[in-house]
Amino acid sequence: MSIRIALDNPPEFYTNLDFISGRVILLLHRPETIGNVIVKLEGESRTALTIPATGDRDDFYRPRPGATGAGNIVTENHKILYRVFQVYPDDGAALPIQPGLHEFKFNFKMPLNNICHDPKAMSSLLGIGGMGGSGFRTMDGTKQLMLQHVKATLPPSLTGFPQEAEIRYYIKVTIQRPGFFKENWRYQVGFKFLPIEPPRPAKTNQEAFARRPFTFRPRAALQQRKSLFFGSKSSPATPTENSNQPPPSIEMSARIPFPSILTCNEPLPLRIIARKLAPTTAREQQVYLTALEIALVGYTQVRVQTLENMERTKWVLLSAPQLSPPLALNPSTDPVDAEFEVPKSLWQDRRLPNTIAPSFRTCNLARRYEIEIILTLSWGPPSSSFSGKQLPPQSITLPLKLSNVEVYSGIKPPQELLNSVSVGGPDRPPRLPSRPSQLSVAPPQPQRPHGAAAAAASDPLYPPQLGPGGVMHDEPPPSYDEAMADQLAGPEARPAYSGVTAENAPSTMPREKS
């Protein structure tokens, strides 16, 4: 016997509104009786943190290998995606299958949002699915009702935090075999997921910026030096620079378009500008940019119940510890408040790595970004050696930080979905039901059941909700964006993304306590 799942034309990663179709291939060497063939589309967001010791304020949260006692680790698992498809049999009766190769087709569609936030959907999963005697095991959704949830777009696949956090998506198949001493056959395959980006705000001329002014220290004149032998005086040093000249004063700023949005696999829309704050008249007052580093810093917030931990990850986009030749900023002929823009050619060909996940927020995990820039400025051209008649250049390192930066996946949603959001708005309140006027004729009352049928129609602990006119409400209709999503197909253009380097590798997360 062997089982495998073959996906139809699998892309590098899936995204929202994609159709995931494939086949369950079963090879039998002898006759077998099979009850149900169940295929599940699942996504999990799992976190684990260590319970802190009394008075411990250090980095104690991450579970460490060899920790004594399973009670030191607290875990939390959110089923952000859960869909079930019964591919065999149609009537629910167990049938014998002859030896040979058998295929069972399945088809799913990736939704927009997570499912664990919906209490109605979770409470309907009681651990048993199917009808009558052909029931099969499902997730017990009542456990999800005890956790804190948020409604958000499905997060991207995420690993890189062993024994602490991961987000995985996979397809599972379960082949049930009737009998007390027969074990069910199971198989699963993982896949990468990258969500579509939210609607982008309209472009503006505004910029988010971080700036830092700095003034160099005044230089002192070279003193007359004495000889080390017999205390005789040597010839006085003649400085090549005028010590009465004021030191240069400059302001460095980093600017990106506002709202601050970066796109995966695209270069930074960054500008670095130097502004002169004090007048300069001599060439010796020239300031040079000698080193530059640009990095994207990601902060991953990990939460388990009341415990939280922040993981910091840094991606260096540009590292130029020694610019050759150094870049001269604000020539002496420029007036005060003149701006000089550092050439973008230094970083315009540096794209964001394909290992960077877009910003997201889910029930127990969140990711945000910042841009860190380190500038090294020098008053005077840097040199490896200085003569007795030259003053060594002053140098200073200035850090700049741009906070609240969003990273988008670069997968644009379908235009029909954008149109629906622009018309209704993401926070559009539900439409109120029509109220009958006083002059209108009351609708006829439905006949009430009698006897046992009346007892089964309503539960005194959970009375039915009645609408206008005494009509009982059915299940709530899907939201507008969900209804639109069911009619749309996934986007075509997609950037490169690795994210999870081994989606089928075994999980490193600690086991959950039952």
Coordinates of C-alpha atoms in Angstrom, one line a residue:
M1 CA 0.0 0.0 0.0
S2 CA 1.2 3.5 -0.8
I3 CA -0.5 6.9 -0.7
R4 CA 0.6 10.2 -2.2
I5 CA -1.0 13.5 -3.1
A6 CA -0.3 15.0 -6.6
L7 CA -1.2 18.7 -7.0
D8 CA -2.3 19.9 -10.4
N9 CA 0.3 22.4 -11.8
P10 CA 1.5 23.6 -8.3
P11 CA 3.0 27.1 -8.4
E12 CA 5.9 28.3 -6.3
F13 CA 3.4 29.4 -3.7
Y14 CA -0.4 29.7 -3.4
T15 CA -2.3 32.9 -2.5
N16 CA -5.8 33.9 -1.7
L17 CA -8.6 33.0 -4.2
D18 CA -6.4 30.3 -5.7
F19 CA -7.9 26.9 -6.6
I20 CA -5.9 24.0 -5.2
S21 CA -6.8 20.9 -7.1
G22 CA -5.1 17.5 -7.2
R23 CA -5.5 13.8 -6.8
V24 CA -5.1 11.3 -4.0
I25 CA -3.2 8.3 -5.5
L26 CA -3.7 5.0 -3.7
L27 CA -1.8 1.9 -4.7
L28 CA -3.2 -1.4 -3.2
H29 CA -1.5 -4.8 -3.4
R30 CA -4.5 -6.7 -2.0
P31 CA -8.3 -6.1 -1.7
E32 CA -9.2 -3.6 1.0
T33 CA -12.5 -2.3 2.4
I34 CA -12.5 1.5 2.7
G35 CA -15.0 3.6 4.5
N36 CA -14.2 7.2 3.7
V37 CA -11.5 9.2 1.9
I38 CA -11.3 12.6 3.5
V39 CA -9.1 15.5 2.2
K40 CA -8.5 18.5 4.5
L41 CA -7.1 21.9 3.7
E42 CA -5.5 23.2 6.9
G43 CA -3.5 26.1 8.1
E44 CA -2.0 26.5 11.6
S45 CA -0.4 29.3 13.5
R46 CA 1.5 27.8 16.4
T47 CA 3.4 29.5 19.2
A48 CA 5.2 28.2 22.3
L49 CA 6.8 30.2 25.1
T50 CA 8.4 29.3 28.4
I51 CA 6.8 30.2 31.6
P52 CA 9.0 32.8 33.3
A53 CA 10.6 32.2 36.7
T54 CA 9.7 34.5 39.6
G55 CA 11.6 37.7 39.2
D56 CA 13.2 36.7 35.9
R57 CA 13.1 39.6 33.4
D58 CA 15.7 38.3 30.9
D59 CA 15.1 36.5 27.6
F60 CA 13.4 33.5 29.1
Y61 CA 10.5 33.1 26.8
R62 CA 11.8 30.9 24.0
P63 CA 11.6 27.2 24.8
R64 CA 15.1 25.8 25.1
P65 CA 16.1 22.2 24.4
G66 CA 16.5 20.1 27.5
A67 CA 14.1 22.1 29.6
T68 CA 13.1 20.1 32.6
G69 CA 9.4 19.3 32.8
A70 CA 6.8 19.8 30.2
G71 CA 4.9 22.3 32.4
N72 CA 7.6 24.9 31.7
I73 CA 6.3 25.4 28.1
V74 CA 2.9 26.9 27.2
T75 CA 1.6 26.4 23.6
E76 CA -1.2 27.9 21.6
N77 CA -2.5 26.6 18.2
H78 CA -4.9 28.5 16.0
K79 CA -6.6 26.8 13.1
I80 CA -6.5 29.7 10.7
L81 CA -7.7 27.5 7.9
Y82 CA -9.8 24.4 8.0
R83 CA -11.8 22.9 5.1
V84 CA -13.0 19.3 4.6
F85 CA -13.8 17.5 1.4
Q86 CA -15.1 13.9 1.3
V87 CA -14.0 12.5 -2.0
Y88 CA -15.2 8.9 -1.5
P89 CA -17.7 7.3 -1.2
D90 CA -20.8 9.3 -2.3
D91 CA -23.4 7.4 -0.3
G92 CA -21.3 6.9 2.8
A93 CA -21.2 3.1 2.5
A94 CA -18.0 1.1 3.0
L95 CA -17.0 -0.7 -0.2
P96 CA -14.3 -3.2 -1.1
I97 CA -11.6 -2.0 -3.5
Q98 CA -9.6 -4.3 -5.7
P99 CA -5.8 -4.2 -5.9
G100 CA -4.4 -1.7 -8.3
L101 CA -4.0 2.1 -8.7
H102 CA -6.9 4.3 -7.6
E103 CA -7.2 8.1 -7.9
F104 CA -9.6 10.4 -6.0
K105 CA -9.9 14.0 -7.2
F106 CA -10.3 17.0 -4.8
N107 CA -10.6 20.7 -5.2
F108 CA -10.4 23.6 -2.8
K109 CA -10.4 27.4 -2.9
M110 CA -8.2 29.5 -0.7
P111 CA -10.3 32.0 1.2
L112 CA -9.4 35.6 2.1
N113 CA -9.6 35.6 5.9
N114 CA -8.9 33.2 8.7
I115 CA -11.7 30.9 10.0
C116 CA -10.8 30.6 13.7
H117 CA -12.4 34.1 14.5
D118 CA -15.9 32.8 13.5
P119 CA -17.5 31.2 16.6
K120 CA -20.4 29.8 14.6
A121 CA -18.0 27.9 12.3
M122 CA -15.9 26.7 15.2
S123 CA -18.9 25.6 17.3
S124 CA -20.2 23.5 14.4
L125 CA -17.1 21.4 14.4
L126 CA -17.7 18.9 17.2
G127 CA -15.1 16.3 16.2
I128 CA -17.4 14.2 14.1
G129 CA -18.4 14.9 10.5
G130 CA -20.5 13.2 7.9
M131 CA -24.0 11.8 8.1
G132 CA -25.4 8.8 9.8
G133 CA -23.1 5.9 10.4
S134 CA -20.5 7.2 7.9
G135 CA -19.2 9.8 10.3
F136 CA -15.5 10.8 10.2
R137 CA -13.3 12.6 12.6
T138 CA -12.9 16.4 12.3
M139 CA -11.3 19.1 14.4
D140 CA -12.9 19.8 17.7
G141 CA -13.7 23.5 17.2
T142 CA -14.8 24.1 20.8
K143 CA -11.1 24.3 21.8
Q144 CA -10.8 27.3 19.5
L145 CA -13.6 29.1 21.4
M146 CA -11.4 29.4 24.5
L147 CA -8.7 31.4 22.6
Q148 CA -8.4 35.0 21.7
H149 CA -8.9 35.6 18.0
V150 CA -8.8 38.4 15.4
K151 CA -10.3 38.6 12.0
A152 CA -7.5 39.2 9.4
T153 CA -6.2 38.1 6.1
L154 CA -4.6 34.7 6.1
P155 CA -0.9 35.2 7.1
P156 CA 2.1 34.0 5.0
S157 CA 4.0 30.8 5.7
L158 CA 6.5 31.5 8.4
T159 CA 9.4 29.6 10.0
G160 CA 12.8 30.5 11.3
F161 CA 11.9 30.5 15.0
P162 CA 12.5 26.9 16.1
Q163 CA 10.4 25.7 19.1
E164 CA 8.8 29.2 19.3
A165 CA 6.6 30.1 16.3
E166 CA 5.6 28.9 12.9
I167 CA 2.8 29.2 10.4
R168 CA 2.2 26.2 8.0
Y169 CA -0.3 25.2 5.4
Y170 CA -0.8 21.7 4.2
I171 CA -3.2 19.2 2.6
K172 CA -4.1 16.0 4.6
V173 CA -5.8 12.9 3.4
T174 CA -7.3 10.2 5.7
I175 CA -8.4 6.9 4.4
Q176 CA -10.6 5.2 6.9
R177 CA -10.6 1.4 7.3
P178 CA -13.6 -0.1 9.1
G179 CA -12.6 -2.5 11.9
F180 CA -11.4 -2.4 15.5
F181 CA -7.8 -3.5 14.7
K182 CA -7.3 -1.6 11.5
E183 CA -5.4 1.6 11.5
N184 CA -6.5 4.5 9.2
W185 CA -4.0 5.5 6.5
R186 CA -2.9 9.1 6.6
Y187 CA -0.7 11.3 4.4
Q188 CA 0.0 15.0 4.1
V189 CA 1.9 17.5 1.9
G190 CA 2.7 21.1 2.7
F191 CA 2.7 24.1 0.5
K192 CA 3.8 27.7 0.7
F193 CA 1.3 30.6 1.0
L194 CA 1.7 34.3 0.4
P195 CA -1.3 36.5 0.8
I196 CA -2.5 39.2 -1.6
E197 CA -1.8 42.7 -0.5
P198 CA -4.5 45.0 0.9
P199 CA -5.8 47.9 -1.2
R200 CA -3.0 50.5 -1.5
P201 CA -3.8 54.1 -0.4
A202 CA -3.7 56.8 -3.0
K203 CA -0.3 58.2 -3.8
T204 CA 0.5 61.6 -2.2
N205 CA 3.4 64.0 -2.2
Q206 CA 4.0 63.5 1.5
E207 CA 7.1 61.8 2.9
A208 CA 7.9 60.1 6.1
F209 CA 11.4 61.1 7.3
A210 CA 14.0 60.7 10.1
R211 CA 16.5 63.5 10.4
R212 CA 19.5 64.2 12.7
P213 CA 21.5 67.5 12.8
F214 CA 25.1 67.5 13.8
T215 CA 27.9 70.1 14.3
F216 CA 31.6 69.1 14.4
R217 CA 33.9 70.2 17.2
P218 CA 36.1 73.2 16.5
R219 CA 39.7 72.4 15.7
A220 CA 42.5 73.7 17.8
A221 CA 45.7 75.2 16.3
L222 CA 48.8 73.0 16.3
Q223 CA 51.0 73.8 19.2
Q224 CA 54.8 74.3 19.0
R225 CA 56.4 70.9 19.7
K226 CA 59.5 70.4 21.9
S227 CA 62.4 68.1 21.1
L228 CA 62.7 65.1 23.3
F229 CA 66.5 65.6 23.5
F230 CA 68.0 68.4 25.8
G231 CA 64.7 70.3 25.8
S232 CA 65.6 72.2 22.6
K233 CA 62.8 73.7 20.6
S234 CA 62.0 72.5 17.1
S235 CA 60.7 74.5 14.3
P236 CA 57.0 75.6 14.8
A237 CA 54.4 73.6 13.0
T238 CA 52.6 75.5 10.3
P239 CA 49.0 74.3 10.1
T240 CA 47.6 74.0 6.7
E241 CA 44.1 74.9 7.9
N242 CA 42.7 78.0 9.5
S243 CA 41.7 77.2 13.1
N244 CA 39.5 80.3 13.2
Q245 CA 37.1 78.9 10.6
P246 CA 33.7 77.7 12.1
P247 CA 33.2 73.9 12.0
P248 CA 30.7 72.6 9.5
S249 CA 27.2 71.9 10.6
I250 CA 25.0 69.5 8.6
E251 CA 21.6 67.7 8.9
M252 CA 21.2 64.2 7.5
S253 CA 17.7 62.9 6.7
A254 CA 16.2 59.7 5.3
R255 CA 12.9 60.0 3.5
I256 CA 10.4 57.5 2.0
P257 CA 6.9 58.1 0.5
F258 CA 4.1 58.3 3.0
P259 CA 2.3 56.0 3.7
S260 CA 5.5 54.0 4.3
I261 CA 5.0 50.9 2.1
L262 CA 7.7 48.6 0.8
T263 CA 7.1 45.8 -1.7
C264 CA 8.6 42.4 -1.6
N265 CA 11.4 41.8 -4.2
E266 CA 11.5 45.5 -5.1
P267 CA 14.1 48.2 -4.3
L268 CA 13.7 50.7 -1.6
P269 CA 12.0 54.0 -2.5
L270 CA 14.5 55.8 -0.3
R271 CA 16.1 59.2 -0.4
I272 CA 19.0 60.4 1.7
I273 CA 19.5 64.1 1.8
A274 CA 22.2 66.3 3.4
R275 CA 21.2 69.9 4.3
K276 CA 23.8 72.6 5.1
L277 CA 23.1 74.4 8.4
A278 CA 26.0 76.8 8.6
P279 CA 27.9 78.7 5.9
T280 CA 31.3 77.5 4.7
T281 CA 33.8 79.4 2.7
A282 CA 36.9 77.2 2.5
R283 CA 37.5 73.8 0.9
E284 CA 38.9 72.5 4.2
Q285 CA 35.3 72.7 5.6
Q286 CA 34.1 70.0 3.2
V287 CA 32.2 67.0 4.8
Y288 CA 32.4 63.6 3.2
L289 CA 30.1 60.5 3.4
T290 CA 32.6 57.6 4.0
A291 CA 30.4 54.7 5.0
L292 CA 26.7 53.7 4.5
E293 CA 24.6 50.8 5.8
I294 CA 20.9 50.2 5.1
A295 CA 19.0 47.4 6.8
L296 CA 15.4 46.3 7.2
V297 CA 14.6 45.1 10.7
G298 CA 11.6 42.9 11.3
Y299 CA 9.9 42.5 14.7
T300 CA 7.9 39.4 15.3
Q301 CA 5.5 39.5 18.2
V302 CA 4.9 36.1 19.6
R303 CA 2.0 35.6 22.0
V304 CA 0.8 32.6 24.1
Q305 CA -2.1 33.5 26.4
T306 CA -0.7 36.3 28.6
L307 CA 3.0 35.7 27.7
E308 CA 4.6 37.8 24.9
N309 CA 8.0 37.9 23.3
M310 CA 9.5 40.1 20.6
E311 CA 12.0 38.6 18.1
R312 CA 14.2 40.9 16.1
T313 CA 15.5 39.9 12.6
K314 CA 17.8 42.0 10.5
W315 CA 18.3 41.9 6.7
V316 CA 21.2 44.1 5.5
L317 CA 20.3 45.6 2.2
L318 CA 23.4 47.6 1.6
S319 CA 26.7 47.5 3.4
A320 CA 29.4 49.9 2.3
P321 CA 31.9 50.2 5.2
Q322 CA 34.3 52.3 3.0
L323 CA 33.0 54.3 0.1
S324 CA 35.7 54.7 -2.5
P325 CA 36.0 57.5 -3.3
P326 CA 34.2 59.2 -0.4
L327 CA 31.1 61.2 -1.4
A328 CA 31.5 65.0 -0.9
L329 CA 28.4 66.6 0.7
N330 CA 27.3 70.2 0.2
P331 CA 30.2 72.0 -1.5
S332 CA 31.5 75.2 0.1
T333 CA 29.9 77.3 -2.6
D334 CA 26.3 76.2 -1.7
P335 CA 24.2 78.5 0.5
V336 CA 22.7 77.7 3.8
D337 CA 19.8 75.3 3.7
A338 CA 21.0 73.9 0.4
E339 CA 20.1 70.2 0.0
F340 CA 22.3 67.6 -1.5
E341 CA 20.7 64.2 -2.4
V342 CA 22.9 61.1 -2.1
P343 CA 22.9 59.3 -5.4
K344 CA 20.3 56.5 -5.4
S345 CA 22.6 54.4 -7.5
L346 CA 24.2 53.1 -4.3
W347 CA 21.1 51.1 -3.4
Q348 CA 18.6 51.2 -6.3
D349 CA 19.6 47.8 -7.5
R350 CA 19.3 46.2 -4.1
R351 CA 15.9 44.5 -3.9
L352 CA 14.3 43.2 -0.8
P353 CA 15.3 39.5 -0.3
N354 CA 12.7 36.9 -1.2
T355 CA 12.9 35.6 2.4
I356 CA 11.1 38.6 3.8
A357 CA 7.5 38.0 4.6
P358 CA 5.0 40.8 4.2
S359 CA 3.6 42.5 7.3
F360 CA 0.8 40.6 8.9
R361 CA -1.2 40.2 12.1
T362 CA -3.0 37.1 13.2
C363 CA -4.3 35.8 16.5
N364 CA -1.0 34.9 18.1
L365 CA 1.6 36.3 15.8
A366 CA 2.4 39.7 14.2
R367 CA 5.1 41.1 12.1
R368 CA 6.2 44.8 11.6
Y369 CA 9.2 46.4 10.1
E370 CA 11.6 49.3 10.5
I371 CA 14.4 50.8 8.3
E372 CA 17.7 51.4 10.0
I373 CA 20.3 53.6 8.3
I374 CA 23.9 54.2 9.6
L375 CA 25.8 57.0 8.1
T376 CA 29.5 57.8 8.7
L377 CA 30.5 61.4 8.1
S378 CA 34.1 62.8 8.0
W379 CA 35.2 66.4 8.2
G380 CA 38.0 66.3 5.7
P381 CA 39.0 63.6 3.3
P382 CA 39.9 60.4 5.1
S383 CA 43.5 59.2 4.7
S384 CA 45.6 56.4 6.1
S385 CA 48.5 58.6 7.1
F386 CA 48.9 62.2 8.3
S387 CA 51.9 64.4 8.3
G388 CA 52.8 66.7 11.2
K389 CA 51.3 69.6 9.3
Q390 CA 47.9 68.0 8.9
L391 CA 45.0 67.6 11.3
P392 CA 43.4 64.2 11.4
P393 CA 39.7 64.3 10.1
Q394 CA 36.9 64.1 12.6
S395 CA 34.4 61.3 11.9
I396 CA 30.9 60.7 13.4
T397 CA 28.4 57.8 12.9
L398 CA 24.8 58.9 12.7
P399 CA 21.9 56.4 13.0
L400 CA 18.6 57.0 11.4
K401 CA 15.4 55.0 11.9
L402 CA 12.2 54.9 10.0
S403 CA 9.4 53.2 12.1
N404 CA 6.0 51.9 11.2
V405 CA 7.0 50.6 7.8
E406 CA 4.6 48.2 6.0
V407 CA 5.9 45.5 3.7
Y408 CA 3.4 44.4 1.0
S409 CA 3.6 41.1 -0.9
G410 CA 3.3 42.6 -4.3
I411 CA 0.4 40.4 -5.3
K412 CA -2.3 42.8 -6.3
P413 CA -5.9 41.7 -5.6
P414 CA -8.3 41.4 -8.5
Q415 CA -9.8 44.7 -9.7
E416 CA -13.3 43.5 -9.0
L417 CA -12.5 43.0 -5.4
L418 CA -10.9 46.5 -5.2
N419 CA -14.0 48.0 -6.7
S420 CA -16.2 46.3 -4.2
V421 CA -14.1 47.6 -1.3
S422 CA -14.0 51.1 -2.7
V423 CA -17.8 51.1 -3.1
G424 CA -18.7 49.6 0.2
G425 CA -15.6 50.3 2.2
P426 CA -14.0 47.8 4.5
D427 CA -15.9 49.1 7.6
R428 CA -19.3 49.3 5.9
P429 CA -22.0 48.6 8.5
P430 CA -24.6 45.9 7.7
R431 CA -27.8 47.1 6.1
L432 CA -30.7 47.3 8.5
P433 CA -33.7 45.1 7.8
S434 CA -36.8 46.7 6.4
R435 CA -39.4 47.5 9.0
P436 CA -43.1 47.0 8.3
S437 CA -45.2 50.2 8.3
Q438 CA -48.3 50.6 10.5
L439 CA -50.6 50.6 7.4
S440 CA -49.1 47.4 5.9
V441 CA -50.9 44.1 6.3
A442 CA -49.2 41.8 8.7
P443 CA -47.7 38.7 7.1
P444 CA -49.5 35.4 7.8
Q445 CA -48.2 33.6 10.8
P446 CA -46.7 30.2 10.0
Q447 CA -48.3 27.1 11.5
R448 CA -46.6 26.0 14.7
P449 CA -45.6 22.3 15.0
H450 CA -47.2 20.2 17.6
G451 CA -46.0 17.5 20.0
A452 CA -42.4 16.3 19.7
A453 CA -41.8 18.4 16.6
A454 CA -42.3 21.5 18.6
A455 CA -39.8 20.4 21.2
A456 CA -37.2 19.7 18.5
A457 CA -37.8 23.0 16.8
S458 CA -36.3 25.1 19.6
D459 CA -34.1 24.5 22.6
P460 CA -35.1 26.5 25.8
L461 CA -31.4 27.1 26.5
Y462 CA -30.8 28.4 23.0
P463 CA -34.0 30.1 21.8
P464 CA -34.2 31.0 18.1
Q465 CA -33.7 34.6 17.1
L466 CA -36.8 36.1 15.5
G467 CA -36.8 38.8 12.9
P468 CA -39.5 41.3 12.0
G469 CA -42.9 39.7 11.7
G470 CA -41.8 36.7 13.8
V471 CA -39.9 35.1 11.0
M472 CA -36.9 32.9 12.2
H473 CA -33.5 33.9 10.9
D474 CA -31.5 31.5 8.9
E475 CA -27.7 31.3 8.9
P476 CA -26.1 34.7 8.5
P477 CA -25.2 35.4 4.9
P478 CA -21.5 35.8 4.0
S479 CA -20.0 39.3 4.1
Y480 CA -19.7 41.3 0.9
D481 CA -16.0 40.7 0.4
E482 CA -16.4 36.9 1.0
A483 CA -19.3 36.8 -1.5
M484 CA -17.2 38.6 -4.0
A485 CA -14.2 36.4 -3.4
D486 CA -16.2 33.3 -4.2
Q487 CA -16.7 34.6 -7.7
L488 CA -13.2 35.6 -8.4
A489 CA -10.0 33.8 -9.4
G490 CA -6.5 34.2 -8.0
P491 CA -4.2 36.9 -9.3
E492 CA -1.7 36.0 -12.1
A493 CA 1.4 38.2 -11.5
R494 CA 3.4 36.9 -8.5
P495 CA 6.9 37.8 -7.2
A496 CA 9.5 35.3 -6.1
Y497 CA 9.1 34.1 -2.5
S498 CA 10.9 31.4 -0.5
G499 CA 9.7 32.1 3.1
V500 CA 9.5 28.6 4.2
T501 CA 12.5 26.9 2.7
A502 CA 11.3 23.3 3.5
E503 CA 7.5 23.3 3.8
N504 CA 7.5 19.5 4.2
A505 CA 10.2 19.4 6.9
P506 CA 9.0 18.1 10.3
S507 CA 7.8 20.7 12.7
T508 CA 10.1 21.9 15.4
M509 CA 7.3 23.0 17.7
P510 CA 6.8 21.3 21.1
R511 CA 3.9 18.9 21.4
E512 CA 0.6 20.3 22.8
K513 CA -0.6 18.9 26.1
S514 CA -3.9 17.1 25.7

